XYZ file of C-alpha atoms in Angstrom:
747
model
C 59.658 176.182 92.899
C 61.881 175.892 89.869
C 64.179 173.849 91.875
C 61.343 171.145 92.661
C 60.408 171.124 88.823
C 63.830 170.518 87.775
C 64.358 167.637 90.269
C 61.419 165.963 88.956
C 62.993 166.105 85.536
C 66.438 164.841 87.067
C 64.462 161.841 88.476
C 62.862 161.000 85.092
C 66.118 161.273 83.321
C 67.760 158.651 85.971
C 64.702 156.343 85.290
C 64.988 156.579 81.707
C 68.857 155.687 81.685
C 68.224 152.787 84.223
C 65.691 151.198 81.840
C 68.160 151.437 78.929
C 70.800 149.705 81.262
C 68.411 147.047 81.977
C 67.716 146.542 78.303
C 71.561 146.177 77.601
C 71.753 143.674 80.429
C 68.799 141.628 79.048
C 70.567 141.291 75.599
C 73.906 140.301 77.065
C 72.604 138.129 79.649
C 70.572 135.995 76.958
C 73.297 135.660 74.752
C 75.836 134.545 77.606
C 73.389 131.912 78.656
C 73.004 130.658 75.059
C 76.924 130.301 75.058
C 76.949 128.447 78.075
C 74.310 125.910 76.694
C 76.638 125.520 73.707
C 80.090 124.916 75.510
C 79.430 124.665 79.385
C 82.206 126.720 79.977
C 81.541 129.483 82.790
C 84.559 131.501 81.573
C 83.080 131.706 77.978
C 79.809 132.892 79.253
C 81.396 135.541 81.299
C 83.511 136.922 78.447
C 80.379 137.056 76.244
C 78.380 138.974 79.014
C 81.086 141.581 79.540
C 81.649 141.931 75.591
C 77.774 142.137 74.951
C 77.492 144.818 77.514
C 80.332 146.895 76.140
C 79.168 146.632 72.529
C 75.436 147.288 73.198
C 76.470 150.156 75.609
C 78.485 151.769 72.567
C 75.290 151.054 70.388
C 72.430 152.014 72.615
C 74.239 154.835 74.434
C 72.210 154.900 77.739
C 74.036 158.178 78.968
C 72.682 160.033 76.088
C 69.103 161.242 77.322
C 69.701 164.890 78.883
C 67.344 167.264 80.526
C 66.510 168.979 77.251
C 65.732 165.647 75.718
C 63.534 164.690 78.863
C 61.659 167.899 78.783
C 60.818 167.321 74.879
C 59.568 163.876 75.576
C 57.200 165.125 78.584
C 55.916 167.971 76.397
C 55.227 165.600 73.648
C 53.277 162.848 75.816
C 51.890 165.070 78.651
C 49.267 167.500 77.735
C 49.050 169.250 80.970
C 52.540 170.408 80.528
C 51.452 172.654 77.703
C 54.953 172.584 75.941
C 56.171 174.608 78.918
C 58.456 172.027 80.674
C 61.441 173.996 79.216
C 60.694 176.909 81.671
C 61.635 174.502 84.777
C 65.349 174.619 83.430
C 65.632 178.484 83.347
C 66.471 180.496 86.502
C 63.564 182.548 87.982
C 65.346 185.843 87.594
C 65.306 185.520 83.916
C 61.421 184.816 83.703
C 58.784 187.313 83.474
C 55.711 187.470 85.696
C 53.581 185.410 83.399
C 56.373 182.997 82.647
C 56.743 182.588 86.409
C 53.145 181.748 86.901
C 53.368 179.270 83.833
C 56.372 177.758 85.563
C 54.405 177.355 88.900
C 51.533 175.880 87.075
C 53.769 173.181 85.204
C 55.519 172.157 88.339
C 52.233 171.634 90.178
C 50.992 169.417 87.264
C 54.012 167.303 87.039
C 53.965 166.547 90.622
C 50.627 165.039 90.039
C 51.067 163.576 86.516
C 54.519 162.646 86.048
C 53.830 158.883 87.219
C 51.236 158.546 84.336
C 53.914 158.361 81.690
C 57.035 156.054 81.402
C 60.616 156.836 79.881
C 60.955 155.091 76.237
C 62.591 151.699 76.534
C 62.280 148.263 74.830
C 62.348 146.010 78.138
C 59.595 143.824 76.623
C 61.706 143.448 73.543
C 64.658 142.708 75.498
C 63.081 140.145 77.745
C 61.620 138.519 74.593
C 65.213 138.341 72.930
C 66.635 136.919 76.240
C 63.879 134.346 76.308
C 64.558 133.213 72.761
C 68.287 132.816 73.294
C 67.735 130.838 76.399
C 65.053 128.522 74.773
C 67.155 127.923 71.812
C 70.326 127.193 74.017
C 68.186 124.712 76.030
C 66.925 122.955 72.966
C 70.492 122.776 71.577
C 71.671 121.159 74.649
C 68.436 118.891 75.077
C 68.837 117.215 71.594
C 72.772 117.337 71.623
C 72.719 119.431 68.245
C 76.144 120.493 69.011
C 77.608 117.085 69.439
C 75.798 116.296 66.029
C 77.612 119.200 64.393
C 80.861 118.220 65.791
C 80.716 114.924 64.644
C 79.156 115.553 61.172
C 81.531 118.327 60.174
C 84.772 116.260 59.761
C 87.697 117.697 58.212
C 87.723 117.237 54.295
C 90.396 114.723 53.613
C 91.705 113.619 50.289
C 90.041 110.086 49.330
C 92.677 107.375 49.818
C 92.252 104.879 46.884
C 92.786 101.126 47.666
C 95.616 99.968 45.687
C 95.545 96.432 44.577
C 98.703 94.458 43.590
C 98.829 91.203 41.640
C 100.436 88.226 43.477
C 101.940 87.176 39.959
C 104.172 89.935 38.935
C 104.484 88.532 35.368
C 100.959 88.908 34.339
C 100.192 90.814 31.349
C 96.386 91.161 31.315
C 94.757 94.377 32.130
C 93.760 94.482 35.942
C 90.156 95.566 37.087
C 90.155 99.186 38.220
C 88.518 100.057 41.457
C 85.734 102.583 40.859
C 84.453 103.621 44.142
C 85.290 102.703 47.839
C 83.143 103.645 50.938
C 83.247 102.938 54.634
C 80.071 103.456 56.584
C 80.295 103.663 60.485
C 76.889 103.495 62.558
C 77.642 104.315 66.119
C 75.555 102.829 68.764
C 72.266 104.486 69.325
C 72.951 105.492 72.904
C 76.005 107.640 71.848
C 73.517 109.973 69.796
C 76.154 110.223 67.253
C 75.171 110.235 63.561
C 76.585 107.871 61.036
C 79.702 108.635 59.342
C 80.552 107.882 55.716
C 84.243 108.239 54.414
C 86.413 106.943 51.675
C 89.231 106.346 54.335
C 89.650 102.767 55.235
C 91.487 103.454 58.453
C 88.700 102.594 61.206
C 88.513 104.317 64.674
C 85.142 104.111 66.333
C 83.388 103.195 69.351
C 82.915 99.517 70.613
C 79.812 98.081 69.154
C 79.635 100.062 66.005
C 78.447 98.478 62.752
C 80.782 98.863 60.003
C 79.920 98.470 56.492
C 82.647 98.304 53.598
C 81.554 98.845 49.839
C 83.821 98.498 47.075
C 82.922 98.588 43.214
C 85.186 97.909 40.233
C 84.729 98.906 36.532
C 84.559 95.548 35.215
C 83.205 92.109 36.528
C 85.319 90.095 38.785
C 85.183 86.495 39.818
C 85.085 87.089 43.810
C 86.087 89.526 46.563
C 87.011 88.850 50.123
C 88.173 90.667 53.259
C 91.124 89.148 55.217
C 91.200 90.031 58.963
C 93.567 88.625 61.683
C 94.151 85.295 59.731
C 90.518 84.869 58.779
C 89.003 85.265 55.260
C 85.371 86.641 54.840
C 83.634 86.639 51.534
C 82.066 89.934 50.302
C 78.566 90.020 49.043
C 77.964 91.034 45.381
C 75.127 93.726 45.011
C 73.888 96.108 42.495
C 76.365 98.742 43.889
C 79.469 96.463 44.301
C 80.711 94.148 47.045
C 79.661 94.694 50.475
C 80.832 93.531 53.867
C 79.283 94.385 57.189
C 80.351 93.533 60.839
C 80.089 94.774 64.157
C 83.265 96.164 65.914
C 84.255 94.341 68.953
C 88.189 94.376 68.882
C 91.103 96.099 67.355
C 92.991 94.691 64.603
C 94.209 94.857 60.786
C 92.378 93.880 57.654
C 92.782 94.079 53.855
C 91.018 93.247 50.770
C 91.532 90.731 48.002
C 89.778 89.754 44.724
C 90.382 87.460 41.873
C 89.640 88.547 38.159
C 87.877 86.498 35.444
C 91.290 85.214 34.437
C 91.986 83.670 37.956
C 94.631 86.151 38.892
C 94.482 87.346 42.483
C 95.108 90.747 43.681
C 95.645 92.167 47.438
C 95.429 95.562 49.035
C 97.701 97.028 51.893
C 96.742 96.481 55.563
C 94.371 98.897 57.323
C 94.009 99.412 61.073
C 91.025 98.762 63.139
C 90.887 100.661 66.530
C 88.237 100.297 69.028
C 87.618 103.180 71.286
C 86.206 101.743 74.533
C 83.394 103.288 76.368
C 84.591 104.587 79.606
C 82.787 103.932 82.917
C 81.316 107.026 84.659
C 83.482 109.331 87.040
C 82.398 109.880 90.396
C 83.799 112.603 92.725
C 82.360 113.317 96.013
C 83.238 116.625 97.701
C 82.948 118.138 101.105
C 82.541 114.853 102.860
C 85.063 112.938 105.181
C 85.718 109.351 104.774
C 85.044 108.838 108.509
C 82.362 110.780 110.510
C 81.455 110.307 113.963
C 78.293 111.770 115.822
C 77.585 112.219 119.338
C 74.086 111.158 120.395
C 73.041 114.767 121.438
C 74.255 116.285 118.452
C 72.513 116.824 114.998
C 73.425 113.808 112.934
C 73.142 114.764 109.377
C 75.607 114.427 106.419
C 75.528 116.710 103.610
C 77.724 116.384 100.483
C 77.895 116.943 96.832
C 78.709 114.472 94.043
C 80.028 115.201 90.348
C 79.316 112.442 87.913
C 80.564 112.716 84.312
C 80.568 110.337 81.377
C 81.561 110.362 77.666
C 78.182 109.520 76.221
C 75.597 110.166 78.968
C 74.654 109.104 82.449
C 71.760 106.709 82.763
C 71.337 106.389 86.490
C 73.045 107.473 89.814
C 72.138 106.510 93.441
C 73.280 105.685 96.983
C 73.779 102.291 98.393
C 73.747 102.563 102.362
C 74.050 99.994 104.861
C 73.095 100.045 108.591
C 74.569 97.721 110.931
C 73.277 97.090 114.269
C 74.723 95.229 117.294
C 77.981 93.662 117.630
C 79.514 89.986 117.544
C 77.402 87.192 116.108
C 74.183 89.146 116.668
C 75.177 91.895 114.381
C 72.431 92.850 111.674
C 72.737 94.513 108.483
C 70.135 96.392 106.628
C 70.866 97.720 102.933
C 68.792 100.710 101.421
C 68.904 102.422 98.113
C 68.852 106.282 98.309
C 68.065 108.793 95.972
C 69.725 112.150 95.523
C 67.903 115.153 96.627
C 68.238 116.733 93.153
C 66.699 114.742 90.115
C 69.032 112.701 87.886
C 68.514 113.730 84.348
C 68.958 110.908 81.933
C 71.384 111.509 79.195
C 73.309 114.329 80.771
C 76.906 113.953 80.416
C 77.695 116.257 83.622
C 75.632 115.980 86.749
C 76.133 117.924 90.094
C 74.093 115.838 92.832
C 73.562 116.714 96.497
C 72.336 114.559 99.420
C 71.477 115.290 102.936
C 71.572 112.105 104.937
C 69.568 112.206 108.411
C 70.813 109.313 110.558
C 67.752 109.761 112.756
C 65.303 109.196 109.824
C 67.352 105.946 109.223
C 66.282 104.823 112.700
C 69.881 104.543 113.864
C 70.784 104.272 117.414
C 73.911 104.872 119.408
C 76.530 102.426 118.640
C 74.902 101.798 114.971
C 77.160 102.393 111.946
C 76.433 103.455 108.365
C 78.323 102.579 105.229
C 77.506 104.062 102.026
C 78.894 104.511 98.347
C 77.682 106.157 95.327
C 76.992 104.145 92.238
C 76.536 105.175 88.790
C 75.392 103.668 85.443
C 75.995 104.833 81.976
C 73.864 104.500 78.673
C 75.878 101.456 77.330
C 73.873 98.684 75.761
C 73.064 95.834 76.335
C 75.319 96.005 79.415
C 76.075 99.341 81.006
C 79.354 100.300 82.616
C 78.933 100.723 86.330
C 81.210 102.983 88.489
C 81.258 103.274 92.288
C 82.977 105.305 94.637
C 84.876 104.693 97.757
C 82.905 103.732 100.848
C 82.301 106.408 103.572
C 81.480 105.441 107.009
C 79.220 107.459 109.774
C 79.014 106.036 113.401
C 76.910 107.188 116.113
C 79.060 106.924 119.478
C 77.730 104.561 122.103
C 78.346 105.960 125.527
C 76.377 103.564 127.439
C 77.757 100.035 126.698
C 80.599 98.956 129.017
C 82.747 95.924 127.708
C 83.815 93.379 130.212
C 87.705 93.554 130.572
C 88.500 92.837 134.389
C 88.882 89.114 134.440
C 88.528 88.284 130.681
C 89.742 84.523 131.019
C 87.275 83.430 133.610
C 84.599 80.838 132.798
C 81.660 83.201 132.403
C 80.957 86.890 132.322
C 79.222 87.750 135.468
C 80.862 90.785 136.674
C 78.746 93.749 138.024
C 78.581 97.133 136.432
C 80.661 98.557 139.397
C 83.645 96.080 140.131
C 87.078 96.312 141.548
C 89.627 93.873 140.673
C 92.259 92.675 143.126
C 94.854 94.574 141.457
C 92.796 97.888 141.935
C 92.413 96.946 145.573
C 96.046 96.812 145.901
C 96.765 100.075 144.229
C 94.057 101.812 146.389
C 95.382 100.175 149.574
C 98.941 101.284 148.911
C 97.591 104.788 147.951
C 95.660 105.008 151.197
C 98.757 103.943 153.248
C 100.879 106.567 151.551
C 98.318 109.213 152.297
C 97.707 108.365 155.973
C 99.636 111.391 157.286
C 97.456 113.654 155.281
C 93.889 112.235 156.340
C 92.310 112.468 159.738
C 91.724 109.341 161.629
C 88.000 109.480 160.786
C 88.494 109.658 157.231
C 91.354 107.198 157.094
C 89.143 104.571 158.973
C 86.262 105.169 156.492
C 88.256 104.546 153.646
C 89.942 101.483 154.797
C 86.315 100.015 155.729
C 85.088 100.904 152.379
C 88.161 98.951 150.808
C 87.195 96.027 153.121
C 83.652 96.248 151.683
C 85.185 96.232 148.070
C 87.382 93.264 149.046
C 84.064 91.506 150.509
C 82.160 91.925 147.047
C 85.346 90.644 145.021
C 85.408 87.503 147.561
C 81.705 86.817 147.226
C 81.933 87.357 143.437
C 84.635 84.568 143.156
C 82.617 82.439 145.563
C 79.979 82.216 143.046
C 82.476 80.435 140.902
C 82.882 77.771 143.775
C 79.077 77.299 143.775
C 78.275 79.728 146.881
C 74.485 80.458 146.250
C 74.631 83.292 148.752
C 76.664 84.895 151.454
C 74.885 83.060 154.034
C 75.544 79.720 152.558
C 77.639 76.935 153.828
C 80.826 78.036 152.168
C 80.455 81.709 152.882
C 79.079 81.793 156.333
C 81.672 84.045 157.486
C 80.643 87.001 155.538
C 79.357 89.317 158.189
C 80.236 92.833 159.691
C 83.539 91.768 160.960
C 84.380 95.192 162.375
C 81.464 95.071 164.622
C 81.870 91.553 165.888
C 85.473 92.260 166.340
C 84.783 95.059 168.591
C 82.194 93.224 170.541
C 84.639 90.187 170.817
C 87.388 92.596 172.196
C 84.933 93.883 174.897
C 84.216 90.279 176.061
C 87.764 89.434 176.258
C 89.746 92.072 177.754
C 90.971 89.804 180.419
C 92.563 86.983 178.432
C 93.894 89.033 175.523
C 97.403 88.262 176.521
C 96.763 84.554 176.606
C 94.799 84.204 173.307
C 95.182 85.780 170.025
C 92.393 88.578 169.611
C 91.888 87.607 166.194
C 91.571 84.023 166.609
C 87.640 84.005 166.273
C 87.872 85.837 163.053
C 90.757 84.450 161.103
C 89.789 81.687 158.648
C 92.443 79.058 159.674
C 91.154 79.133 163.253
C 87.619 79.191 162.563
C 86.758 75.786 163.773
C 84.534 75.951 166.658
C 82.060 73.793 164.985
C 84.637 71.434 163.331
C 83.267 68.409 164.829
C 79.993 68.811 163.438
C 81.420 69.640 159.951
C 83.307 66.350 160.198
C 80.159 64.469 161.037
C 78.452 66.123 158.026
C 81.274 65.368 155.775
C 81.285 61.686 156.929
C 77.631 61.483 156.528
C 77.845 62.922 152.936
C 80.673 60.473 152.076
C 78.358 57.753 153.276
C 75.570 58.961 150.866
C 78.042 59.279 148.105
C 79.227 55.630 148.533
C 75.506 54.272 148.861
C 74.706 56.312 145.623
C 75.609 54.559 142.442
C 75.203 57.421 140.440
C 77.114 59.850 142.225
C 80.107 59.854 139.971
C 77.858 60.842 136.799
C 75.836 63.742 138.487
C 76.505 67.385 139.170
C 75.195 68.254 142.598
C 74.625 72.123 142.950
C 73.666 71.702 146.763
C 77.182 70.927 147.633
C 79.424 73.999 147.052
C 82.585 71.503 146.964
C 81.018 69.885 143.778
C 79.089 73.053 142.254
C 82.103 74.839 140.346
C 82.851 75.893 136.911
C 86.428 74.606 137.181
C 88.259 71.314 137.447
C 89.616 69.991 140.809
C 93.129 71.671 140.281
C 91.660 74.961 139.880
C 89.033 74.551 142.631
C 91.685 74.191 145.271
C 93.450 77.313 144.087
C 90.388 79.478 144.105
C 89.674 78.205 147.575
C 93.052 79.430 148.675
C 92.441 82.733 147.098
C 89.143 83.125 148.719
C 90.851 82.382 152.227
C 93.585 85.089 151.379
C 90.781 87.578 150.532
C 89.035 86.822 153.782
C 92.018 87.718 155.921
C 92.778 90.828 153.634
C 89.289 91.892 154.272
C 89.769 91.390 157.894
C 92.505 93.561 158.347
C 90.908 96.282 156.443
C 87.926 96.258 158.616
C 90.413 96.704 161.451
C 91.807 99.778 159.881
C 95.279 98.187 159.335
C 95.575 98.124 155.688
C 99.618 97.621 155.832
C 98.898 94.136 157.434
C 96.132 93.612 154.518
C 98.581 93.929 151.655
C 100.583 90.673 151.940
C 97.098 88.845 151.862
C 96.116 90.720 148.709
C 99.331 90.151 146.899
C 98.960 86.317 147.650
C 95.396 86.447 146.502
C 96.429 88.358 143.164
C 98.991 85.651 142.497
C 96.703 82.701 142.834
C 94.079 84.456 140.682
C 96.624 84.970 138.104
C 97.556 81.443 138.338
C 94.135 80.632 137.915
C 93.615 82.802 134.698
C 96.871 81.149 133.224
C 95.477 77.855 133.813
C 92.346 78.624 131.954
C 94.000 79.638 128.945
C 94.327 77.296 125.964
C 97.827 77.037 124.319
C 98.296 75.744 120.924
C 101.309 73.617 120.226
C 103.611 75.240 117.501
C 103.642 72.981 114.699
C 107.140 72.479 113.040
C 109.703 70.101 111.677
C 110.265 67.079 113.865
C 113.402 65.380 112.813
C 113.632 61.558 112.965
C 115.110 60.277 116.222
C 118.822 59.382 116.051
C 120.141 56.131 117.477
C 122.340 56.576 120.465
C 125.111 54.187 119.032
C 125.195 56.550 116.109
C 125.288 60.030 117.725
C 128.551 62.089 117.668
C 130.420 59.411 115.640
C 131.014 61.432 112.579
C 130.324 58.445 110.304
C 128.324 59.407 107.179
C 128.827 56.294 105.128
C 125.206 55.417 105.007
C 123.992 58.914 104.390
C 123.052 59.536 100.795
C 122.922 63.007 99.250
C 120.191 64.198 96.932
C 120.941 66.288 93.836
C 118.551 67.389 91.294
C 119.783 69.404 88.195
C 117.456 71.196 86.164
C 117.823 73.675 83.442
C 114.802 76.180 83.349
C 114.168 77.651 79.984
C 112.183 80.783 79.502
C 109.603 80.612 76.762
C 110.642 81.960 73.433
C 109.086 85.163 72.435
C 108.229 86.020 68.809
C 110.145 82.943 67.384
C 108.956 83.633 64.012
C 110.101 87.112 63.982
C 113.634 85.957 64.958
C 113.760 83.546 62.132
C 112.489 86.210 59.791
C 115.105 88.631 60.476
C 117.682 85.943 60.050
C 116.128 84.934 56.977
C 115.992 88.395 55.429
C 119.636 88.864 56.075
C 120.266 85.772 54.142
C 118.036 86.954 51.186
C 119.755 90.238 51.170
C 123.306 88.703 51.329
C 122.716 86.027 48.660
C 120.121 87.940 46.560
C 118.006 84.875 46.033
C 114.161 84.617 45.475
C 111.622 84.072 48.350
C 110.400 80.592 48.488
C 107.056 79.124 49.560
C 108.561 78.286 52.777
C 109.756 81.674 53.315
C 106.266 83.020 52.515
C 105.030 80.611 55.276
C 107.458 82.079 57.714
C 106.715 85.464 56.917
C 103.015 85.076 57.314
C 103.707 83.623 60.876
C 105.977 86.546 61.647
C 103.053 88.948 60.432
C 100.491 87.214 62.840
C 102.920 87.824 65.680
C 103.611 91.479 64.828
C 99.925 92.041 64.423
C 99.260 91.013 67.947
C 101.802 93.467 69.228
C 100.578 96.091 66.769
C 97.012 96.091 68.052
C 98.089 98.314 71.143
C 99.987 100.799 68.672
C 98.731 100.475 65.102
C 100.348 103.511 63.680
C 103.826 102.361 64.730
C 103.817 98.835 63.011
C 101.208 99.494 60.255
C 103.840 100.307 57.547
C 106.081 97.055 58.499
C 102.898 94.876 58.594
C 102.005 96.322 54.852
C 105.558 95.539 53.700
C 105.639 92.102 55.249
C 102.272 91.362 53.523
C 103.632 92.435 50.185
C 106.643 90.156 50.555
C 104.278 87.111 51.195
C 102.715 87.743 47.793
C 105.667 88.603 45.477
C 108.548 86.620 44.728
C 110.826 89.374 43.413
C 111.393 92.073 46.164
C 113.699 94.881 46.046
C 116.661 94.851 48.738
C 115.525 98.142 50.055
C 112.043 96.968 51.180
C 113.735 93.879 52.617
C 115.869 96.072 54.725
C 112.814 98.342 55.781
C 111.023 95.370 56.792
C 114.097 93.995 58.703
C 114.449 97.326 60.489
C 110.859 97.420 61.409
C 110.910 93.851 63.061
C 114.118 94.829 64.949
C 112.202 97.690 66.511
C 109.319 95.218 67.341
C 111.571 92.878 69.379
C 111.811 93.483 73.049
C 115.112 94.527 74.570
C 117.025 91.592 75.733
C 118.117 91.661 79.625
C 121.653 91.029 80.231
C 122.456 87.736 82.340
C 124.759 87.957 85.339
C 127.867 86.642 84.932
C 131.390 86.329 86.666
C 133.986 88.676 85.252
C 137.395 87.104 84.952
C 140.428 89.463 85.606
C 143.893 88.293 84.704
C 146.215 89.309 87.725
C 149.655 88.358 88.562
C 151.786 88.491 91.864
C 153.716 91.525 90.674
C 150.277 93.386 89.978
C 149.106 92.478 93.554
C 152.188 93.751 95.281
C 151.949 97.016 93.309
C 148.401 97.550 94.401
C 149.202 96.722 98.001
C 151.913 99.317 97.730
C 149.626 101.767 96.482
C 147.035 101.241 99.142
C 149.762 101.689 101.890
C 151.128 105.012 100.342
C 147.681 106.268 99.565
């Protein structure tokens, strides 16, 4: 009995410890989810989860509850235990009779009442803390608070005061002092970035940002302007100083200028403006082949996932699918816009989207093709950036359609579904002759007769091009069961088979028993033609000689081919395929000639030289031949001409130690404009040179050290010259050549 009571206490202890572990997991999991919403790094969340579990385990100590603590807790919260739960932990041989009775009673009460109490834990508090962490993290992510903090907490920098220098170095008046300077950058609203205020005049901002400069002097001045890329913009006077506002659209350089009340001009150094382009969304498609084919009887589904990322947020993402039906000129296209299975959350910077396309639901049939690609738009205004993925293809195999490829150059495509060409008949006939020894006589005769039937079908099909309406018409009255007639004819003429050819009645050349009637018909028709004045302009389908898809030259060849097919069929019906082969080859040759005649050949266009007079040919006289010679010197456009001239001019100023003239200032200004165009790509590399070059254009007396630095900076800005190919002259003599030959011989 004591053992069962102790087991109850052990189970209660395990429940207690389990609930403590769950409490620890709730705290740590909530903190890990919060970290994931902040940084979107799974590794950070896993590390936070592990560290949280370790620290909370040390603090809460889930292993601490023991059997004595469990016994005390049950005695405190369960009245029926009568504070005797500790008896369950003692061995029975150490108890008195009364104690044993009490132990038995407590055990019985615990079995009935143990489920009415729960171990002490704080699961509700753990769930609340976890929910709080998750809610705060979601709000931080939804309202981009992290981005706001990152962009608002810029590192503290020492303010760089704008230094103005007078253009006239001899002035003795006291110059106005700059009291304050401020640059305000208002980023586009779609970026969700807060405004930035700084005293640093170097600008690096997103395209479309609004820039506002404000400078204030301690005394009154006449005017203040801003110069940028050769243009001058006046600054507006307000209560707080001079203000200039513009939208950021292109990179460049700028500086400030002002004039005091005495008319003295002052100018500042150059400052760079760098535009950060809004990148287009990046689309990556996984788990999808570019070409996918399906059979008609299999499941036709395309499942894939797409990852879309953007620097400031995604506005929309969808699939453009195009279904093509038919082929050739009858092809039809149907375009559809498909949405992803998962919802596209506007403003997210990272999206993982999935899609399952069912081709059956798109009403696709065998032979249809599907082309689709993913398109994504970002939040840029007024015109968003659009990106699209590569195109993917899905095709349902068409196993029903059969393309005509037997006689592709004939006039019309009237070939049946089952059709043997003349070349196939020749191959089958040669195979039958080769396998004659392996086949029985009955089987050999059956296959030979089948080939004769195929030859008949081919002959009748070509007969349709001659205008034969049926196999019983005038042009094909011979199409009967030749083998049966031949057997009957042999029985009737057994006596005179030596005097007459047994095949005379069946060959095409001797089939002239009714020839006089045919001649009369022909003469009758010729008379009708001569009496009919419209005969030359009509196409008579009743006459097979006139009803044809070919010209007269092809018609005669086709009639010869039909004659050869007739003889080839006759010998196949008579079970002599070896005699049929020559006629089949002749028919194939004629068919090939007809096909080649039906082709269209395009004349190659080339140079046709003028004809040469016969009396001038091969004489070798070129007195009247005049040569044409054109001499032209191609000059490459000069790159950075002002910079080259400035480098030379600075060298002269350094050597002669002369003052800068107004013409030099104009030259230096042009060189500065050329350098500014190059410096837009890399402002930090050429900014100092531009500042010094600007200073040179404003002062007449400049030290040689500054001129040397400017000259060095301009040298680095110039592109490297490519060496021109030239012929190298080597002075040689006869003695040197002899020496080289001797060295080669004895080498």
